[in-house]
Amino acid sequence: MHNNNNDLTLSAPLAGPVLPLRSVPDPVFATGAMGDGIAIDPLNDTLHAPCAGQVLQVARTGHAVTLRADNGAEVLLHLGLDTVGLKGEGFHVLVQEGQRVSAGQPLLRFDLDYVAQHCRSLISLLILTNGDAFDLRPLSLSPVKVGEPLLHLTRRVLDPARPPVTEALGEQASARVKVAHRGGLHARPAALVRQCAAGFASQSHLTFKDKSAPCTSLVALMGLGIGEQDEVQVSCQGADCQAALQALLKTLGTALDTHAHPAPVTAPVIQRPAEDGVLHGVCAAPGLIAGPLLRLDALQLPPDHGQHQPEEQRQALGAALEQVRNDIRQTLEQARQRRDQEEQDIFNAHLALLEDPTLLDAAHATIAQGRAATHAWSAAITEQCQVLQQLDSPLLAERANDLRDLQQRVLRALLGETWHYDLPPGALVAAEELTPSDLLQLSAQGVAGLCMAAGGATSHVAILARGKGLPCLVALGQEILHVDSGRQVVLDADGGRLELAPSPQRLQQVMHAHEARQQRRAVQQQQAREPALTQDGLSIEVAANVACSDEAREAHLGGADGIGLLRTEFLFVDRQHAPDEAEQRQAYQAVLDAMGDKPVIIRTIDVGGDKQLDYLPLPAEANPVLGLRGIRLAQARPELLDQQLRALLQVTPTERCRVMLPMVTEVAELLQIRQRLDALASELGVSQRPELGVMIEVPAAALMAEHLAEHADFLSIGTNDLSQYTLAMDRDHAGLASRVDALHPALLRLIAQTCTGAARHGRWVGVCGALASDPLATPVLIGLGVSELSVSPPQVGEIKDRVRQLDARQCRQLSQALLDLPGAAAVRQACAQHWPLQP
């Protein structure tokens, strides 16, 4: 065999069909956890040496031999799967440890019929166990005869920028778990799995059906095609395998927190009557806008004749990748400053993809053949996009768009092209499929709307478009790409329509509606600092939901009457240890200071369920939303709550600080915390106590509202959780999210019962869930007895304006009848008739 101490060709040790390693029905081998290699389904009864070398090890049960080649490559030859269980029966070893063997020399014989009948599979492995030092290239995937060339090894020049891979030695651990992420294991949850696995020395992999993937490769993980609630096997090997396993089980079994911007559900395909001059699509982000339609074309590569210096091209690709990484890091920092978690998740996944070994190895292998870095990178992405699109999963097919985004960004860096589109403000963009970085650039240039031939309503672009307020239609079909550029069109995303030939009157109507909406928002903002009084003089407090002092400052400037919900989780997440008492006190005081003389409601720590803390390991739960979360976790870990209560007792002035307890289900929980608050106040020598309220977010709390109000100072309804618990529908379930509507009569009955029970003890009731931000719901909530609405800060002016249009007495009279309607749709229709919204 050819061997120059760098290159080595391994010959076939057996005769038979050749299989890629990923096709082996054993997760340890298929994922490369033992190393890279190849498999043969043997037709002969003798295993031969694939090269000259020394016998390092012979398995005690005779089913495997390990050789060390003269260039240092260590090759494991493993006969069959689960053959260790045969305890040597059927095997006859022909060599011994330490022996020098020549290429093609017989190493062991086996009884083909006996082994085939008594083990799981005869498929046999050739594994390079120290593969970090070598590049491996298969020479044949056709059936081979003994001694024919099989694999070519080249000693690798290790990149110091790439961290070494820790060999998976020692203890093993595995378990099964159902994947909780909405839509399955697509880019963002796969990035979380990769990030989790990277924190441990052990090697980890997932197995689903007959395929496996290492947790180090996003592409390989997505390529498994794992759907929501699919059960997978997690396997870890190494010194810290137990800790790694528990962490991965928690990561896979806990859904991403996408509550702030739930993705819309793509409606079933409806056969619409054909309309001349109208293209129908799916609404990815709502809105109505008119403007010139301009086509955006993808970057085209120049021809490549394949005669490049590999080292130069590797360096060029490395530089381009680093440039794109830096750009994404800047985007991430901006998203962190805005506390835009959706955007952070998207671009964290992109960063992980840029380091994905599946992509990088494929690109480097192509470069080694003399191809240009541009074509090597493009080919690597295209191949993986095809893998994802061939899976029976529309969501994973959409995730191929993330790969195409990185393809274009890195190509632009390689070619030195400016990252800018020549589009005027107000343009409506048409494209085959836009990428997240496309959207950010287009939004910065003032583009007014987006139209895509492909894409889906659950894509990352759709999420970003909704966050930017850009109307967006997807799945319009290829016809959109043939529309004349510059044509004036109407994008009616709400109706799923692109009007290609609107009349002058229609264009004028849409433009006037848009201008009126802009003017109304400006007026609302000017009046946002004024009190929200109904026409008959009832005062409604319109507060804001925030997560930090910066957001509180913006809310105060935007006219908020207070903070209706401070989510204190922001202090506890994304760190290695809990904040101490001083840090918490400083953070809470900063929020109070930012709000001037306005009151601030601070919710105690609400983690567990879908919000996990790295430094607070919790057992994996089959249904985390019904598990250890909110006040239950605080009771299980009282030191966390005690520290938080101490910090809250020391902010000033005490009368502006209100404390709210999440996930309360019974009076005993409230009394226990009130007693604890009193005890800590005595310890600190604090005479005043902050008001103590309860969050109504489970049906039990609503049904017990009268009894809770006897001991609480106020009640605040969290309609997001109350909806899913009442309707028994996960608000993050892709097929059910549109039905989790807090205007359902059952929810309205619980809200009414809460307000009635609170009134008997003279307590006020607020709403801090998403329903408070829905202008259609404002009159209903006022009519049922709610006196405080806590909304997203940008909506303070809008909700105050809505309150001023209402008569509270009429709201009370009409709201009671809504409780007897058959469903949420009927309630919404009645609200629109009684209290129509301005167009």
Coordinates of C-alpha atoms in Angstrom, one line a residue, residues 335-803:
A335 CA -30.4 42.7 19.1
R336 CA -29.2 42.2 22.7
Q337 CA -29.4 45.9 23.3
R338 CA -33.0 45.9 22.0
R339 CA -33.7 42.7 24.0
D340 CA -35.0 41.1 20.8
Q341 CA -34.8 37.5 21.7
E342 CA -36.2 36.2 18.4
E343 CA -33.5 38.0 16.4
Q344 CA -30.8 36.8 18.8
D345 CA -31.9 33.2 18.4
I346 CA -31.9 33.4 14.6
F347 CA -28.4 34.8 14.3
N348 CA -26.9 32.6 17.1
A349 CA -28.0 29.7 14.9
H350 CA -26.3 31.4 12.0
L351 CA -23.0 31.7 13.9
A352 CA -23.2 28.0 14.8
L353 CA -23.8 27.1 11.2
L354 CA -20.6 29.0 10.2
E355 CA -18.6 26.6 12.4
D356 CA -20.5 23.5 11.5
P357 CA -18.0 20.7 10.8
T358 CA -20.3 19.1 8.1
L359 CA -20.2 22.3 6.0
L360 CA -16.5 23.2 6.7
D361 CA -15.2 19.7 5.9
A362 CA -17.2 19.5 2.7
A363 CA -15.9 22.9 1.6
H364 CA -12.3 22.0 2.5
A365 CA -12.5 18.7 0.7
T366 CA -13.7 20.5 -2.5
I367 CA -10.9 23.1 -2.1
A368 CA -8.4 20.3 -1.9
Q369 CA -9.4 19.2 -5.4
G370 CA -8.3 22.6 -6.7
R371 CA -11.7 24.3 -6.8
A372 CA -12.2 28.0 -5.9
A373 CA -13.3 28.8 -2.3
T374 CA -16.5 30.5 -3.7
H375 CA -17.6 27.3 -5.6
A376 CA -16.5 25.0 -2.7
W377 CA -18.6 27.0 -0.2
S378 CA -21.5 27.3 -2.6
A379 CA -21.5 23.5 -3.3
A380 CA -21.3 22.6 0.4
I381 CA -24.4 24.7 1.2
T382 CA -26.3 23.6 -1.9
E383 CA -25.7 19.9 -1.0
Q384 CA -27.0 20.4 2.5
C385 CA -30.0 22.5 1.3
Q386 CA -31.0 19.5 -0.9
V387 CA -30.8 17.2 2.1
L388 CA -33.1 19.3 4.1
Q389 CA -35.5 19.9 1.3
Q390 CA -35.8 16.2 0.6
L391 CA -37.0 15.5 4.1
D392 CA -40.7 15.2 4.6
S393 CA -40.9 18.4 6.6
P394 CA -41.9 21.8 5.3
L395 CA -40.5 23.5 8.3
L396 CA -37.0 21.9 7.8
A397 CA -37.2 22.7 4.1
E398 CA -37.7 26.4 5.1
R399 CA -34.7 26.2 7.3
A400 CA -32.6 25.6 4.2
N401 CA -33.1 29.3 3.7
D402 CA -30.8 30.0 6.7
L403 CA -28.1 28.1 4.8
R404 CA -28.7 30.0 1.6
D405 CA -28.4 33.3 3.6
L406 CA -24.9 32.2 4.8
Q407 CA -24.1 31.1 1.3
Q408 CA -24.8 34.6 -0.1
R409 CA -23.1 36.4 2.8
V410 CA -19.8 34.4 2.6
L411 CA -19.8 34.7 -1.2
R412 CA -20.1 38.5 -1.1
A413 CA -17.2 38.5 1.4
L414 CA -15.1 36.3 -0.9
L415 CA -15.9 38.4 -4.0
G416 CA -15.5 41.7 -2.3
E417 CA -18.9 43.0 -3.3
T418 CA -20.6 45.7 -1.3
W419 CA -23.4 44.4 0.9
H420 CA -26.0 46.8 -0.4
Y421 CA -29.0 46.7 -2.6
D422 CA -29.9 49.6 -4.9
L423 CA -33.5 50.1 -3.9
P424 CA -35.4 53.3 -3.1
P425 CA -37.3 53.8 0.2
G426 CA -41.0 52.7 -0.1
A427 CA -40.2 49.8 -2.6
L428 CA -41.9 46.5 -2.3
V429 CA -39.4 43.7 -2.9
A430 CA -40.0 40.5 -4.9
A431 CA -37.6 37.6 -4.6
E432 CA -37.5 33.8 -4.8
E433 CA -36.9 33.7 -1.1
L434 CA -35.4 36.4 1.1
T435 CA -32.9 35.6 3.9
P436 CA -32.7 37.1 7.4
S437 CA -29.7 39.3 6.6
D438 CA -31.5 40.4 3.4
L439 CA -34.4 41.5 5.4
L440 CA -32.3 43.5 7.9
Q441 CA -30.5 45.3 5.1
L442 CA -33.7 46.0 3.2
S443 CA -35.5 47.3 6.4
A444 CA -32.6 49.6 7.1
Q445 CA -33.0 51.1 3.5
G446 CA -36.7 51.8 4.1
V447 CA -38.3 49.0 2.0
A448 CA -42.0 49.0 2.7
G449 CA -43.1 45.4 2.0
L450 CA -41.8 41.9 1.0
C451 CA -43.1 39.3 -1.6
M452 CA -41.6 35.9 -2.0
A453 CA -42.3 33.1 -4.5
A454 CA -41.4 30.5 -2.0
G455 CA -40.9 30.6 1.8
G456 CA -43.3 29.9 4.7
A457 CA -45.1 31.7 7.4
T458 CA -42.9 30.1 10.1
S459 CA -39.6 31.1 8.6
H460 CA -37.0 33.3 10.3
V461 CA -37.7 36.0 7.7
A462 CA -41.4 35.9 8.7
I463 CA -40.5 36.3 12.4
L464 CA -38.3 39.3 11.6
A465 CA -40.8 40.9 9.2
R466 CA -43.4 40.8 11.9
G467 CA -41.0 42.4 14.4
K468 CA -40.1 45.1 11.9
G469 CA -43.8 45.8 11.0
L470 CA -43.1 45.0 7.3
P471 CA -46.1 43.5 5.5
C472 CA -44.9 40.2 4.0
L473 CA -46.5 37.6 1.6
V474 CA -44.9 34.2 1.0
A475 CA -45.7 31.2 -1.3
L476 CA -46.8 33.5 -4.2
G477 CA -45.4 31.1 -6.8
Q478 CA -42.9 31.7 -9.6
E479 CA -45.2 34.1 -11.4
I480 CA -44.1 36.9 -9.0
L481 CA -40.6 36.7 -10.5
H482 CA -41.9 37.6 -13.9
V483 CA -43.7 40.7 -13.0
D484 CA -42.3 43.8 -14.6
S485 CA -39.9 45.6 -12.2
G486 CA -41.2 49.0 -11.2
R487 CA -44.9 48.3 -11.5
Q488 CA -47.2 49.9 -9.0
V489 CA -48.9 47.2 -6.9
V490 CA -50.9 46.8 -3.7
L491 CA -49.6 44.3 -1.1
D492 CA -52.6 43.2 1.0
A493 CA -50.9 40.8 3.4
D494 CA -54.0 40.6 5.6
G495 CA -56.0 39.3 2.7
G496 CA -53.1 37.2 1.3
R497 CA -53.3 39.1 -2.0
L498 CA -50.9 40.9 -4.3
E499 CA -52.8 43.2 -6.6
L500 CA -50.7 43.6 -9.8
A501 CA -53.0 46.1 -11.6
P502 CA -54.7 48.3 -9.1
S503 CA -56.8 51.2 -10.4
P504 CA -55.7 54.7 -9.6
Q505 CA -58.6 54.9 -7.2
R506 CA -57.4 51.7 -5.3
L507 CA -53.9 53.0 -5.1
Q508 CA -55.2 56.3 -3.7
Q509 CA -57.4 54.5 -1.2
V510 CA -54.5 52.4 0.1
M511 CA -52.2 55.4 0.4
H512 CA -54.8 57.4 2.2
A513 CA -55.4 54.5 4.7
H514 CA -51.7 54.2 5.3
E515 CA -51.3 58.0 5.9
A516 CA -54.3 58.1 8.2
R517 CA -52.9 55.2 10.2
Q518 CA -49.5 57.0 10.5
Q519 CA -51.2 60.3 11.5
R520 CA -53.4 58.5 14.1
R521 CA -50.4 56.9 15.7
A522 CA -48.6 60.3 15.9
V523 CA -51.6 61.8 17.6
Q524 CA -51.9 58.9 20.0
Q525 CA -48.3 59.3 20.9
Q526 CA -48.7 63.0 21.6
Q527 CA -51.6 62.3 23.9
A528 CA -50.1 59.2 25.6
R529 CA -49.1 61.1 28.8
E530 CA -52.7 62.2 29.4
P531 CA -54.9 60.1 31.7
A532 CA -57.0 57.4 30.1
L533 CA -60.6 58.4 31.0
T534 CA -63.7 56.8 29.5
Q535 CA -66.3 59.2 28.1
D536 CA -68.3 58.8 31.4
G537 CA -65.2 59.5 33.5
L538 CA -63.9 56.1 34.6
S539 CA -60.1 56.1 35.0
I540 CA -58.2 53.2 33.6
E541 CA -54.5 52.8 34.3
V542 CA -52.5 51.9 31.3
A543 CA -49.2 50.5 32.4
A544 CA -46.3 48.7 30.5
N545 CA -44.7 45.2 30.6
V546 CA -40.9 45.6 30.8
A547 CA -37.8 43.5 31.5
C548 CA -35.2 46.1 32.6
S549 CA -34.7 49.8 33.5
D550 CA -34.0 50.9 29.9
E551 CA -37.4 49.6 28.8
A552 CA -38.9 51.2 31.9
R553 CA -37.4 54.5 30.9
E554 CA -38.8 54.2 27.4
A555 CA -42.2 53.3 28.9
H556 CA -42.2 56.3 31.1
L557 CA -41.3 58.6 28.2
G558 CA -44.1 56.9 26.2
G559 CA -46.7 57.8 28.7
A560 CA -47.1 54.6 30.8
D561 CA -49.0 55.1 34.0
G562 CA -46.7 52.6 35.7
I563 CA -45.1 49.2 35.3
G564 CA -47.7 46.5 35.4
L565 CA -45.2 43.7 35.1
L566 CA -41.5 43.7 35.6
R567 CA -40.2 40.3 34.5
T568 CA -37.3 39.8 36.9
E569 CA -36.1 36.7 35.0
F570 CA -33.8 39.1 33.0
L571 CA -31.5 39.2 36.0
F572 CA -31.3 35.4 36.3
V573 CA -30.9 34.0 32.8
D574 CA -27.8 33.7 30.5
R575 CA -25.3 33.6 33.3
Q576 CA -23.4 31.1 35.4
H577 CA -24.7 32.0 38.8
A578 CA -27.6 33.8 40.4
P579 CA -27.4 37.5 41.0
D580 CA -26.6 38.4 44.6
E581 CA -28.8 40.6 46.8
A582 CA -27.0 43.8 46.1
E583 CA -27.2 43.4 42.3
Q584 CA -30.9 42.6 42.5
R585 CA -31.6 45.6 44.8
Q586 CA -29.7 47.9 42.4
A587 CA -31.6 46.6 39.4
Y588 CA -35.0 47.0 41.0
Q589 CA -34.2 50.4 42.3
A590 CA -33.1 51.5 38.8
V591 CA -36.6 50.5 37.4
L592 CA -38.3 52.5 40.2
D593 CA -36.1 55.5 39.5
A594 CA -36.8 55.3 35.8
M595 CA -40.5 55.5 36.4
G596 CA -40.5 58.8 38.3
D597 CA -43.5 58.8 40.7
K598 CA -45.3 56.0 39.0
P599 CA -45.9 52.6 40.6
V600 CA -44.0 49.5 39.7
I601 CA -45.2 45.9 39.9
I602 CA -42.3 43.4 40.2
R603 CA -43.0 39.8 39.6
T604 CA -40.9 37.4 41.6
I605 CA -38.7 35.0 39.7
D606 CA -40.8 32.9 37.3
V607 CA -38.5 30.2 35.9
G608 CA -38.9 26.5 35.4
G609 CA -41.2 25.1 32.8
D610 CA -40.0 26.6 29.5
K611 CA -37.5 29.0 31.2
Q612 CA -34.4 27.2 32.5
L613 CA -31.4 28.4 34.5
D614 CA -28.0 26.8 33.8
Y615 CA -27.0 27.1 37.5
L616 CA -30.3 25.6 38.7
P617 CA -30.4 22.1 37.4
L618 CA -33.9 20.7 37.4
P619 CA -35.0 17.2 36.5
A620 CA -36.2 16.6 33.0
E621 CA -40.0 16.8 33.0
A622 CA -42.4 15.1 30.6
N623 CA -44.6 18.2 30.6
P624 CA -42.6 21.2 31.9
V625 CA -45.5 23.6 31.6
L626 CA -47.3 21.6 34.2
G627 CA -44.3 21.0 36.3
L628 CA -42.0 22.8 38.7
R629 CA -42.3 26.5 37.8
G630 CA -43.3 29.9 39.2
I631 CA -44.1 29.9 42.9
R632 CA -43.6 26.1 43.0
L633 CA -40.0 26.5 42.2
A634 CA -39.6 29.3 44.7
Q635 CA -41.0 27.0 47.4
A636 CA -38.6 24.2 46.3
R637 CA -35.6 26.6 46.4
P638 CA -36.6 29.1 49.1
E639 CA -33.1 30.6 49.2
L640 CA -33.7 32.1 45.8
L641 CA -36.9 33.7 46.8
D642 CA -35.6 34.9 50.2
Q643 CA -32.8 36.7 48.5
Q644 CA -35.2 38.4 46.0
L645 CA -37.6 39.4 48.7
R646 CA -34.7 40.9 50.8
A647 CA -33.7 43.0 47.8
L648 CA -37.3 44.1 47.2
L649 CA -37.8 45.2 50.8
Q650 CA -34.9 47.6 50.5
V651 CA -35.9 49.6 47.5
T652 CA -37.4 53.1 48.0
P653 CA -40.0 54.4 48.2
T654 CA -41.7 51.3 49.4
E655 CA -45.2 52.6 48.6
R656 CA -44.4 52.6 44.8
C657 CA -43.1 49.0 44.8
R658 CA -45.6 46.2 44.5
V659 CA -44.6 42.5 44.6
M660 CA -46.5 39.9 42.5
L661 CA -46.4 36.1 42.9
P662 CA -46.6 33.9 39.7
M663 CA -48.5 30.6 39.3
V664 CA -50.4 30.7 42.6
T665 CA -53.1 28.1 42.8
E666 CA -54.3 28.3 46.5
V667 CA -54.5 30.7 49.5
A668 CA -51.9 28.7 51.5
E669 CA -49.2 29.6 49.0
L670 CA -50.0 33.3 49.3
L671 CA -50.1 33.2 53.1
Q672 CA -46.8 31.4 53.2
I673 CA -45.0 34.1 51.1
R674 CA -46.7 36.9 53.1
Q675 CA -45.5 35.4 56.3
R676 CA -42.0 35.1 54.9
L677 CA -42.1 38.7 53.7
D678 CA -43.0 39.9 57.2
A679 CA -40.2 37.8 58.8
L680 CA -37.6 39.1 56.4
A681 CA -38.8 42.7 56.9
S682 CA -38.4 42.2 60.7
E683 CA -34.9 40.8 60.2
L684 CA -33.9 43.8 58.1
G685 CA -35.6 46.3 60.5
V686 CA -37.9 47.5 57.7
S687 CA -41.2 48.9 58.9
Q688 CA -43.1 49.3 55.6
R689 CA -44.1 46.4 53.4
P690 CA -44.7 46.6 49.7
E691 CA -48.1 45.6 48.5
L692 CA -48.4 41.9 47.7
G693 CA -50.4 40.7 44.8
V694 CA -51.2 37.5 43.0
M695 CA -51.0 36.6 39.3
I696 CA -54.2 34.9 38.1
E697 CA -52.9 32.6 35.3
V698 CA -54.3 29.2 36.2
P699 CA -58.1 28.4 36.4
A700 CA -57.7 27.4 40.0
A701 CA -56.6 30.9 40.9
A702 CA -59.5 32.5 39.0
L703 CA -62.0 30.2 40.7
M704 CA -60.5 31.0 44.1
A705 CA -60.2 34.8 43.4
E706 CA -62.5 35.9 46.1
H707 CA -60.5 33.9 48.8
L708 CA -57.2 35.1 47.4
A709 CA -58.4 38.7 47.3
E710 CA -59.1 38.5 51.0
H711 CA -55.3 38.2 51.6
A712 CA -53.8 39.9 48.5
D713 CA -53.6 43.6 47.9
F714 CA -54.4 43.2 44.1
L715 CA -54.8 40.6 41.4
S716 CA -53.3 40.7 37.9
I717 CA -54.5 38.3 35.2
G718 CA -51.9 36.7 33.0
T719 CA -54.1 35.8 30.0
N720 CA -51.4 34.0 28.0
D721 CA -51.0 31.1 30.5
L722 CA -54.6 31.3 31.6
S723 CA -55.7 30.7 28.0
Q724 CA -53.6 27.6 27.4
Y725 CA -54.4 26.1 30.8
T726 CA -58.2 26.7 30.4
L727 CA -58.4 25.6 26.8
A728 CA -55.9 22.7 27.2
M729 CA -54.0 23.9 24.1
D730 CA -50.3 24.6 24.0
R731 CA -50.1 28.2 22.8
D732 CA -46.8 27.2 21.0
H733 CA -48.4 24.3 19.2
A734 CA -48.1 25.1 15.5
G735 CA -51.5 23.6 14.7
L736 CA -53.4 25.1 17.6
A737 CA -51.8 28.5 18.3
S738 CA -54.5 30.4 16.3
R739 CA -57.2 28.8 18.5
V740 CA -55.7 29.8 21.8
D741 CA -57.7 33.0 21.9
A742 CA -58.2 34.8 25.3
L743 CA -61.5 36.2 24.1
H744 CA -63.0 32.7 24.4
P745 CA -66.2 32.9 26.5
A746 CA -64.6 30.5 29.0
L747 CA -61.7 32.9 29.6
L748 CA -64.1 35.8 29.8
R749 CA -66.1 34.0 32.5
L750 CA -62.9 33.4 34.5
I751 CA -62.0 37.1 34.2
A752 CA -65.5 38.1 35.3
Q753 CA -65.3 35.8 38.3
T754 CA -61.9 37.2 39.2
C755 CA -63.2 40.8 39.1
T756 CA -66.3 40.0 41.1
G757 CA -64.4 38.1 43.8
A758 CA -61.8 41.0 44.1
A759 CA -64.6 43.6 44.3
R760 CA -66.0 41.9 47.4
H761 CA -62.8 42.8 49.3
G762 CA -62.3 46.1 47.6
R763 CA -59.3 44.9 45.5
W764 CA -58.4 46.1 42.0
V765 CA -57.8 43.8 39.1
G766 CA -55.3 44.3 36.2
V767 CA -54.5 42.4 33.1
C768 CA -50.8 41.9 32.1
G769 CA -51.2 39.3 29.4
A770 CA -51.3 39.8 25.6
L771 CA -55.1 40.4 25.7
A772 CA -54.5 43.8 27.4
S773 CA -52.6 44.9 24.2
D774 CA -55.5 43.9 21.9
P775 CA -57.7 47.0 21.2
L776 CA -60.7 44.9 20.3
A777 CA -60.6 43.4 23.9
T778 CA -60.3 46.8 25.7
P779 CA -64.1 47.4 26.1
V780 CA -64.7 43.9 27.2
L781 CA -62.1 44.0 29.9
I782 CA -63.4 47.3 31.2
G783 CA -66.9 46.0 31.1
L784 CA -66.0 43.0 33.2
G785 CA -64.4 45.1 35.9
V786 CA -60.7 45.4 35.0
S787 CA -59.2 48.8 36.0
E788 CA -55.5 48.4 34.9
L789 CA -54.2 47.3 31.5
S790 CA -50.5 46.5 31.2
V791 CA -49.3 46.5 27.6
S792 CA -46.2 46.4 25.4
P793 CA -44.6 49.9 25.7
P794 CA -45.2 51.0 22.1
Q795 CA -48.9 50.4 22.5
V796 CA -49.5 52.6 25.5
G797 CA -50.8 55.5 23.4
E798 CA -53.0 53.3 21.2
I799 CA -54.7 51.6 24.2
K800 CA -55.2 54.9 26.0
D801 CA -56.8 56.3 22.9
R802 CA -59.1 53.3 22.7
V803 CA -60.2 53.8 26.3

